[in-house]
């Protein structure tokens, strides 16, 4: 049994319904919104072709994770993995529409041929040349269409809870997938040497000659470090949910860094007391030189709407900003059974 708490308090004191998530990939649709500064386009298919050294493509993918597609695009475009940019990791077990950038200076005449080759693997929804590589978190947001199956619970109660979600929002927890199976990423985090992590972060995980080490531990250590930071935030947020202060206007929680938190007064005391209960994680931040930051405690989905497709099937449509999680807001109401995990376990068995 894991030593880590991986299920935190809900805003309503408990979940009032249950449902199956990702019964098929089409039950979880994600559409990335990206506004190009040169054209003002938000990713529509008739985007201005633009100009620049980076060819940006919006692809639709099913069954492939973001990093795999990025590596394949690098191979097809005959460029380095580093030369492929994207704004965020999207779920493999879903229908996802996502932008990628390929560094291809002086290759404009070959774009049409490359796009044709890529379209054999993934539908190309839009293309535009831009001056800069796409980077993490640069997208404007993500649109979701999520269908829950085998929903149990009273429809009127669920409708009231969804209305409350639209008006107030939900606790802005980091999703459990960040922490690994059973909190495995946290188990690894407590064994990291923070001084070593700091040296690796400054070197960018590169070896001799400035080349990135294939299979180096640097990126994994950053993953474990991020998991620790996220878990501490969730613990503070859980305390704020329990005392009812999470939804106060402008309320934020700590993304722990060197020196701990930027909060002051009673809030600082609360946050430091909570983090001190897990010294193995708190010690990671002693010499990392990572600046403490703040994250909103509440997430309020934009343009939330829903319709009942059948007695036990519910479709929800909404938009979230970067760094916000669809499963987080749904888990505030529903006990979710992720069917993609069940399929994965069957395949592994």
Coordinates of C-alpha atoms in Angstrom, one line a residue:
X1 CA 0.0 0.0 0.0
X2 CA 1.3 3.4 -0.9
X3 CA 2.5 5.8 1.8
X4 CA 1.3 8.7 -0.3
X5 CA -2.2 10.2 -0.3
X6 CA -3.4 10.2 -3.9
X7 CA -7.1 11.1 -3.5
X8 CA -7.8 14.4 -1.9
X9 CA -11.0 16.0 -0.4
X10 CA -13.7 17.2 -2.8
X11 CA -15.4 20.6 -2.5
X12 CA -18.8 19.0 -1.7
X13 CA -17.6 16.7 1.0
X14 CA -17.9 13.6 -1.2
X15 CA -18.6 12.4 -4.8
X16 CA -22.3 12.2 -5.6
X17 CA -22.1 10.0 -8.7
X18 CA -19.9 7.6 -10.7
X19 CA -19.1 7.0 -14.3
X20 CA -16.8 5.3 -16.8
X21 CA -14.2 7.5 -18.5
X22 CA -12.5 6.7 -21.9
X23 CA -14.6 3.7 -22.7
X24 CA -13.4 4.5 -26.3
X25 CA -10.9 7.1 -27.4
X26 CA -13.8 9.1 -28.9
X27 CA -15.2 9.6 -25.4
X28 CA -12.3 11.9 -24.6
X29 CA -11.7 14.5 -27.3
X30 CA -9.1 17.3 -26.8
X31 CA -8.6 20.2 -29.1
X32 CA -5.6 22.5 -28.5
X33 CA -6.1 26.2 -29.1
X34 CA -3.0 28.1 -30.2
X35 CA -2.9 31.7 -31.3
X36 CA -0.1 32.5 -33.7
X37 CA 1.2 36.1 -33.1
X38 CA 1.9 36.7 -36.8
X39 CA -1.5 35.6 -38.2
X40 CA -3.8 35.9 -35.2
X41 CA -5.1 32.4 -36.1
X42 CA -6.4 30.2 -33.4
X43 CA -5.6 27.1 -35.3
X44 CA -8.3 26.9 -37.9
X45 CA -7.7 25.1 -41.1
X46 CA -7.6 28.2 -43.2
X47 CA -4.8 29.7 -41.2
X48 CA -2.5 32.2 -42.9
X49 CA 0.5 30.1 -44.3
X50 CA 2.8 32.6 -42.7
X51 CA 6.6 32.6 -42.9
X52 CA 9.4 31.6 -40.7
X53 CA 11.9 28.8 -40.1
X54 CA 9.4 26.6 -38.2
X55 CA 6.7 24.6 -40.0
X56 CA 3.7 24.3 -37.6
X57 CA 1.2 21.5 -38.1
X58 CA -2.0 20.7 -36.3
X59 CA -2.5 16.9 -36.2
X60 CA -5.3 14.6 -35.1
X61 CA -4.0 11.5 -33.3
X62 CA -5.5 8.5 -31.7
X63 CA -3.6 5.9 -29.7
X64 CA -0.2 7.7 -29.9
X65 CA 1.3 9.8 -27.1
X66 CA 2.7 13.3 -27.8
X67 CA 6.4 12.4 -27.4
X68 CA 6.2 9.4 -29.7
X69 CA 4.6 11.5 -32.4
X70 CA 7.3 14.2 -31.9
X71 CA 10.0 11.6 -32.4
X72 CA 8.4 10.3 -35.5
X73 CA 8.0 13.8 -37.0
X74 CA 11.7 14.5 -36.4
X75 CA 12.5 11.3 -38.3
X76 CA 10.2 12.1 -41.2
X77 CA 11.4 15.7 -41.4
X78 CA 15.1 14.6 -41.0
X79 CA 15.7 17.0 -38.1
X80 CA 16.8 16.5 -34.5
X81 CA 14.3 15.5 -31.8
X82 CA 15.1 18.8 -30.1
X83 CA 13.9 20.7 -33.3
X84 CA 10.3 19.5 -32.8
X85 CA 8.2 21.6 -30.5
X86 CA 4.9 21.2 -28.8
X87 CA 2.9 23.0 -26.1
X88 CA 1.9 20.1 -23.8
X89 CA 1.6 16.4 -23.4
X90 CA -1.8 15.0 -24.5
X91 CA -3.4 11.7 -23.5
X92 CA -2.7 8.7 -25.6
X93 CA -6.1 7.1 -24.9
X94 CA -8.1 9.9 -26.6
X95 CA -8.8 11.8 -29.8
X96 CA -6.4 14.7 -29.6
X97 CA -5.8 17.6 -32.0
X98 CA -2.5 19.1 -31.3
X99 CA 0.1 21.5 -32.8
X100 CA 3.7 20.6 -33.5
X101 CA 6.5 22.8 -34.8
X102 CA 9.4 21.5 -37.0
X103 CA 12.6 23.4 -37.5
X104 CA 13.0 23.5 -41.3
X105 CA 14.8 26.6 -42.4
X106 CA 14.9 27.1 -46.2
X107 CA 12.7 24.1 -46.9
X108 CA 9.5 25.8 -47.8
X109 CA 9.4 24.2 -51.2
X110 CA 9.4 20.7 -49.6
X111 CA 6.6 21.5 -47.1
X112 CA 3.8 20.1 -49.3
X113 CA 5.5 16.8 -49.9
X114 CA 6.3 16.4 -46.2
X115 CA 2.7 17.3 -45.2
X116 CA 1.5 14.7 -47.6
X117 CA 3.7 12.0 -46.1
X118 CA 2.7 12.9 -42.5
X119 CA -1.0 12.9 -43.5
X120 CA -0.7 9.2 -44.2
X121 CA -0.1 8.6 -40.5
X122 CA -2.1 11.5 -38.9
X123 CA -4.7 13.8 -40.4
X124 CA -3.2 17.3 -40.9
X125 CA -5.8 19.8 -39.9
X126 CA -3.9 23.0 -40.4
X127 CA -0.4 24.2 -41.4
X128 CA 1.5 27.5 -40.9
X129 CA 5.1 28.7 -40.9
X130 CA 6.1 30.7 -37.9
X131 CA 9.3 32.4 -36.6
X132 CA 9.5 30.5 -33.3
X133 CA 9.5 27.0 -32.0
X134 CA 6.4 26.0 -30.0
X135 CA 7.2 25.7 -26.3
X136 CA 5.5 24.2 -23.3
X137 CA 2.5 26.1 -22.0
X138 CA 2.3 28.5 -24.9
X139 CA -1.1 27.3 -26.1
X140 CA -4.2 29.4 -25.2
X141 CA -6.1 26.4 -23.8
X142 CA -7.7 23.1 -24.6
X143 CA -11.3 22.4 -25.5
X144 CA -12.8 19.1 -24.2
X145 CA -15.7 16.9 -25.2
X146 CA -15.9 14.2 -22.6
X147 CA -18.5 11.4 -22.5
X148 CA -19.1 9.5 -19.3
X149 CA -20.7 6.0 -19.6
X150 CA -22.5 3.8 -17.1
X151 CA -23.3 6.9 -15.0
X152 CA -24.9 6.2 -11.6
X153 CA -26.5 8.8 -9.4
X154 CA -29.6 11.0 -9.4
X155 CA -29.8 13.1 -12.5
X156 CA -31.2 16.2 -10.7
X157 CA -28.4 16.0 -8.1
X158 CA -25.7 15.7 -10.8
X159 CA -27.2 18.6 -12.7
X160 CA -27.1 20.8 -9.6
X161 CA -23.5 19.7 -9.0
X162 CA -22.5 20.6 -12.6
X163 CA -24.2 24.0 -12.2
X164 CA -22.2 24.6 -9.1
X165 CA -19.0 23.6 -11.0
X166 CA -19.8 26.1 -13.7
X167 CA -20.4 28.9 -11.2
X168 CA -17.7 28.2 -8.5
X169 CA -15.3 25.8 -10.0
X170 CA -13.4 22.9 -8.4
X171 CA -10.2 22.5 -6.4
X172 CA -7.3 22.8 -8.8
X173 CA -5.5 19.6 -7.8
X174 CA -2.7 18.1 -9.9
X175 CA -3.9 14.8 -11.4
X176 CA -2.8 11.5 -9.9
X177 CA -1.1 10.5 -13.2
X178 CA 1.7 13.0 -12.3
X179 CA 2.7 10.9 -9.3
X180 CA 3.1 7.6 -11.0
X181 CA 1.5 4.3 -10.2
X182 CA 0.9 4.1 -6.5
X183 CA 3.0 7.3 -6.0
X184 CA 6.1 5.7 -7.5
X185 CA 7.4 9.1 -8.7
X186 CA 7.3 10.3 -5.1
X187 CA 9.1 7.3 -3.9
X188 CA 11.9 8.1 -6.3
X189 CA 11.8 11.8 -5.4
X190 CA 12.7 11.3 -1.8
X191 CA 15.9 9.5 -2.8
X192 CA 17.1 12.3 -5.1
X193 CA 20.2 14.3 -4.1
X194 CA 19.0 17.9 -4.5
X195 CA 22.6 19.1 -5.1
X196 CA 23.0 16.7 -7.9
X197 CA 19.7 17.7 -9.3
X198 CA 20.7 21.3 -9.3
X199 CA 23.9 20.6 -11.2
X200 CA 22.0 18.6 -13.8
X201 CA 19.4 21.2 -14.3
X202 CA 22.1 23.8 -14.9
X203 CA 23.8 21.6 -17.5
X204 CA 20.5 20.8 -19.2
X205 CA 21.2 17.1 -19.0
X206 CA 24.0 17.4 -21.5
X207 CA 27.2 15.5 -21.7
X208 CA 30.5 16.2 -23.4
X209 CA 30.3 18.5 -26.4
X210 CA 26.9 19.8 -25.3
X211 CA 25.1 16.8 -26.7
X212 CA 22.1 15.6 -24.7
X213 CA 22.8 12.2 -23.2
X214 CA 20.5 9.5 -24.7
X215 CA 18.6 7.8 -21.9
X216 CA 20.2 10.1 -19.2
X217 CA 18.5 10.3 -15.8
X218 CA 18.2 14.1 -16.0
X219 CA 14.7 14.3 -17.5
X220 CA 13.4 11.6 -15.1
X221 CA 14.8 13.4 -12.1
X222 CA 13.0 16.6 -13.2
X223 CA 9.8 14.5 -13.5
X224 CA 10.3 13.2 -9.9
X225 CA 11.1 16.7 -8.7
X226 CA 7.9 18.1 -10.4
X227 CA 5.9 15.3 -8.8
X228 CA 7.1 16.3 -5.3
X229 CA 6.3 20.0 -5.9
X230 CA 2.8 19.1 -7.2
X231 CA 2.1 16.7 -4.3
X232 CA 3.0 19.4 -1.7
X233 CA 0.6 21.8 -3.5
X234 CA -2.2 19.2 -3.4
X235 CA -1.6 18.7 0.3
X236 CA -1.9 22.5 1.0
X237 CA -5.0 22.7 -1.2
X238 CA -6.6 19.8 0.6
X239 CA -6.3 21.7 3.9
X240 CA -7.9 24.7 2.3
X241 CA -10.7 22.6 1.0
X242 CA -11.3 21.2 4.4
X243 CA -11.5 24.6 6.0
X244 CA -13.6 26.0 3.2
X245 CA -11.2 28.7 2.1
X246 CA -10.1 27.3 -1.3
X247 CA -12.7 29.2 -3.3
X248 CA -11.9 32.6 -1.9
X249 CA -11.3 35.2 -4.6
X250 CA -7.7 35.1 -5.7
X251 CA -6.7 32.3 -3.4
X252 CA -3.4 30.6 -4.4
X253 CA -1.2 27.8 -3.0
X254 CA 2.5 27.2 -3.1
X255 CA 4.6 25.7 -5.7
X256 CA 7.5 25.1 -3.3
X257 CA 10.9 26.4 -4.1
X258 CA 14.2 27.6 -2.6
X259 CA 13.1 29.3 0.6
X260 CA 9.8 27.5 0.6
X261 CA 6.8 29.8 0.0
X262 CA 6.2 33.5 -0.8
X263 CA 3.2 33.6 1.5
X264 CA 3.3 35.6 4.8
X265 CA 1.4 35.7 8.1
X266 CA -1.0 32.8 9.0
X267 CA -1.0 31.5 5.5
X268 CA 2.8 31.1 5.5
X269 CA 2.5 29.3 8.8
X270 CA -0.1 26.9 7.5
X271 CA 1.8 26.1 4.4
X272 CA 5.1 25.5 6.2
X273 CA 3.5 23.3 8.8
X274 CA 1.9 21.1 6.1
X275 CA 5.1 20.8 4.1
X276 CA 7.1 20.1 7.3
X277 CA 5.1 16.9 7.7
X278 CA 6.9 15.4 4.7
X279 CA 10.6 16.3 5.4
X280 CA 11.8 13.9 2.7
X281 CA 10.2 16.0 0.0
X282 CA 10.7 19.4 1.7
X283 CA 14.5 18.8 1.7
X284 CA 14.6 18.6 -2.1
X285 CA 14.1 22.3 -2.4
X286 CA 16.9 23.4 -0.1
X287 CA 19.6 24.0 -2.7
X288 CA 17.8 23.8 -6.1
X289 CA 17.6 27.5 -6.6
X290 CA 14.1 27.1 -7.9
X291 CA 12.0 30.2 -7.4
X292 CA 8.9 29.7 -5.3
X293 CA 5.7 30.3 -7.3
X294 CA 1.9 30.4 -6.7
X295 CA -0.9 28.4 -8.4
X296 CA -4.6 29.2 -8.2
X297 CA -6.5 26.9 -5.7
X298 CA -9.6 26.9 -7.9
X299 CA -10.2 25.9 -11.5
X300 CA -13.3 27.1 -13.2
X301 CA -14.0 25.6 -16.6
X302 CA -15.0 28.0 -19.3
X303 CA -18.2 27.5 -21.4
X304 CA -19.2 24.4 -19.5
X305 CA -22.3 22.7 -20.9
X306 CA -23.7 19.2 -20.8
X307 CA -26.3 16.9 -22.2
X308 CA -27.7 13.5 -21.3
X309 CA -27.2 11.2 -24.3
X310 CA -29.0 8.4 -22.6
X311 CA -30.2 7.5 -19.1
X312 CA -26.6 6.6 -18.1
X313 CA -24.5 8.6 -20.7
X314 CA -23.5 12.2 -20.1
X315 CA -21.6 14.4 -22.5
X316 CA -19.7 17.4 -21.2
X317 CA -18.1 20.2 -23.2
X318 CA -15.7 22.8 -21.7
X319 CA -12.5 24.7 -22.1
X320 CA -9.5 24.7 -19.7
X321 CA -6.4 26.9 -19.5
X322 CA -2.9 25.3 -19.8
X323 CA -2.0 23.3 -16.7
X324 CA -5.6 22.5 -15.8
X325 CA -6.9 18.9 -15.9
X326 CA -10.2 17.6 -17.1
X327 CA -10.1 14.6 -14.8
X328 CA -9.5 16.9 -11.8
X329 CA -12.7 18.9 -12.3
X330 CA -14.8 15.8 -13.1
X331 CA -13.4 13.9 -10.1
X332 CA -14.8 16.6 -7.8
X333 CA -18.3 15.2 -8.7
X334 CA -17.8 11.7 -10.1
X335 CA -16.0 8.6 -8.9
X336 CA -14.3 7.9 -12.2
X337 CA -13.3 4.5 -13.6
X338 CA -10.7 5.0 -16.3
X339 CA -11.4 2.3 -18.8
X340 CA -8.2 3.0 -20.7
X341 CA -6.3 1.7 -17.7
X342 CA -8.4 -1.4 -17.6
X343 CA -7.6 -2.1 -21.3
X344 CA -3.9 -1.4 -20.7
X345 CA -3.8 -3.9 -17.8
X346 CA -5.5 -6.5 -19.8
X347 CA -3.0 -6.1 -22.6
X348 CA -0.2 -6.4 -20.1
X349 CA -1.7 -9.5 -18.5

